[in-house]
Amino acid sequence: MRPPVSDLPLQFEDVTVLARDVALVRGVSLQIAAGAPTVLVGPNGAGKSTLLRLAMGLIAPSRGRITWGGRAESDSRRRAMVFQRPVMLRRSAAGNIAYALRAAGTPRAERPRRLADILARVGLVHLADRPARRLSGGEQQRLALARALANDPEVLLLDEPTASLDPAATKAVEDILRDIAQSGVKIVMATHDLGQARRVAGEIVFLLRGEVRESAPAERFFTAPATPEAAAFARGDIVI
């Protein structure tokens, strides 16, 4: 079970990240609270991936402050992150999850049950013994989600998890994400796919040139965006 102390809300306070004097994100103030998935949208280079890495604690702000549940320091085991191209360990699908369970400190006696539960949850029971690197792209992404779930996270961060998948594999991943969200895990996901954002999001954060230009409930963002840039992006126009 995850610790009772919460990492939510996740608060960005005037956060800037510089790389060789170039601002990857600039002056971001944003609160991410418990509830339905928060989806980050915006063109390439808008700062979506940087914001996720900040949320995970993989990088630190150059300026500004991030707090998790009101705390400046947080145990990252409450969070998990899945990347667009996950790296598979040289072992079976089940072996990848078993490794994640061990790393998460799951008691040995509980691991077989947790392993079976997680395999079922991501639809990989029939592929448990297959080498992970021989799985299809969609199957590997589901396995990456399974490894993240082994940590029993409170917050699940996803960086373009279906960008290279076909429609059937994308649907399978989205179905799993809905199940995860309904279980109470907070999902924060970056995507270029506006259709996916409409299907998955409860809240939209629109980034442009490293700045948050709009943060709104998904329905309002798509029906009545507050800024011209957001309106153009929601129409599918090219915004730079």
PDB file of C-alpha atoms in Angstrom, residues 84-86 88 93 122-124 126-127 130-144 161 164-166 168-170 172-173:
ATOM      1  CA  GLN A  84       7.045   7.196 -24.979  1.00  0.00           C
ATOM      2  CA  ARG A  85       9.649   4.493 -25.667  1.00  0.00           C
ATOM      3  CA  PRO A  86      10.058   2.369 -22.537  1.00  0.00           C
ATOM      4  CA  MET A  88      12.389  -3.431 -21.523  1.00  0.00           C
ATOM      5  CA  ALA A  93       6.966  -9.796 -19.196  1.00  0.00           C
ATOM      6  CA  VAL A 122      -3.061  -4.695 -18.254  1.00  0.00           C
ATOM      7  CA  GLY A 123      -4.238  -7.691 -20.278  1.00  0.00           C
ATOM      8  CA  LEU A 124      -0.912  -9.525 -20.461  1.00  0.00           C
ATOM      9  CA  HIS A 126      -1.375 -14.785 -21.873  1.00  0.00           C
ATOM     10  CA  LEU A 127       2.005 -13.162 -22.579  1.00  0.00           C
ATOM     11  CA  ARG A 130       7.171 -14.080 -23.438  1.00  0.00           C
ATOM     12  CA  PRO A 131      10.470 -12.158 -23.536  1.00  0.00           C
ATOM     13  CA  ALA A 132       9.584  -8.501 -23.047  1.00  0.00           C
ATOM     14  CA  ARG A 133      11.683  -7.386 -26.002  1.00  0.00           C
ATOM     15  CA  ARG A 134       9.660  -9.636 -28.319  1.00  0.00           C
ATOM     16  CA  LEU A 135       6.369  -7.944 -27.432  1.00  0.00           C
ATOM     17  CA  SER A 136       4.726  -5.559 -29.868  1.00  0.00           C
ATOM     18  CA  GLY A 137       4.946  -1.811 -29.269  1.00  0.00           C
ATOM     19  CA  GLY A 138       1.491  -1.699 -27.729  1.00  0.00           C
ATOM     20  CA  GLU A 139       2.211  -4.703 -25.525  1.00  0.00           C
ATOM     21  CA  GLN A 140       5.457  -3.130 -24.353  1.00  0.00           C
ATOM     22  CA  GLN A 141       3.635   0.059 -23.439  1.00  0.00           C
ATOM     23  CA  ARG A 142       1.094  -1.932 -21.436  1.00  0.00           C
ATOM     24  CA  LEU A 143       4.008  -3.673 -19.718  1.00  0.00           C
ATOM     25  CA  ALA A 144       5.519  -0.285 -18.912  1.00  0.00           C
ATOM     26  CA  PRO A 161       2.497   6.983 -24.161  1.00  0.00           C
ATOM     27  CA  SER A 164       3.932   5.458 -31.904  1.00  0.00           C
ATOM     28  CA  LEU A 165       1.006   3.030 -31.540  1.00  0.00           C
ATOM     29  CA  ASP A 166      -1.705   2.005 -33.977  1.00  0.00           C
ATOM     30  CA  ALA A 168      -6.096  -0.677 -31.623  1.00  0.00           C
ATOM     31  CA  ALA A 169      -3.055  -0.498 -29.349  1.00  0.00           C
ATOM     32  CA  THR A 170      -3.898   3.104 -28.467  1.00  0.00           C
ATOM     33  CA  ALA A 172      -6.051  -0.723 -25.268  1.00  0.00           C
ATOM     34  CA  VAL A 173      -3.752   1.714 -23.451  1.00  0.00           C
TER      35      VAL A 173
END
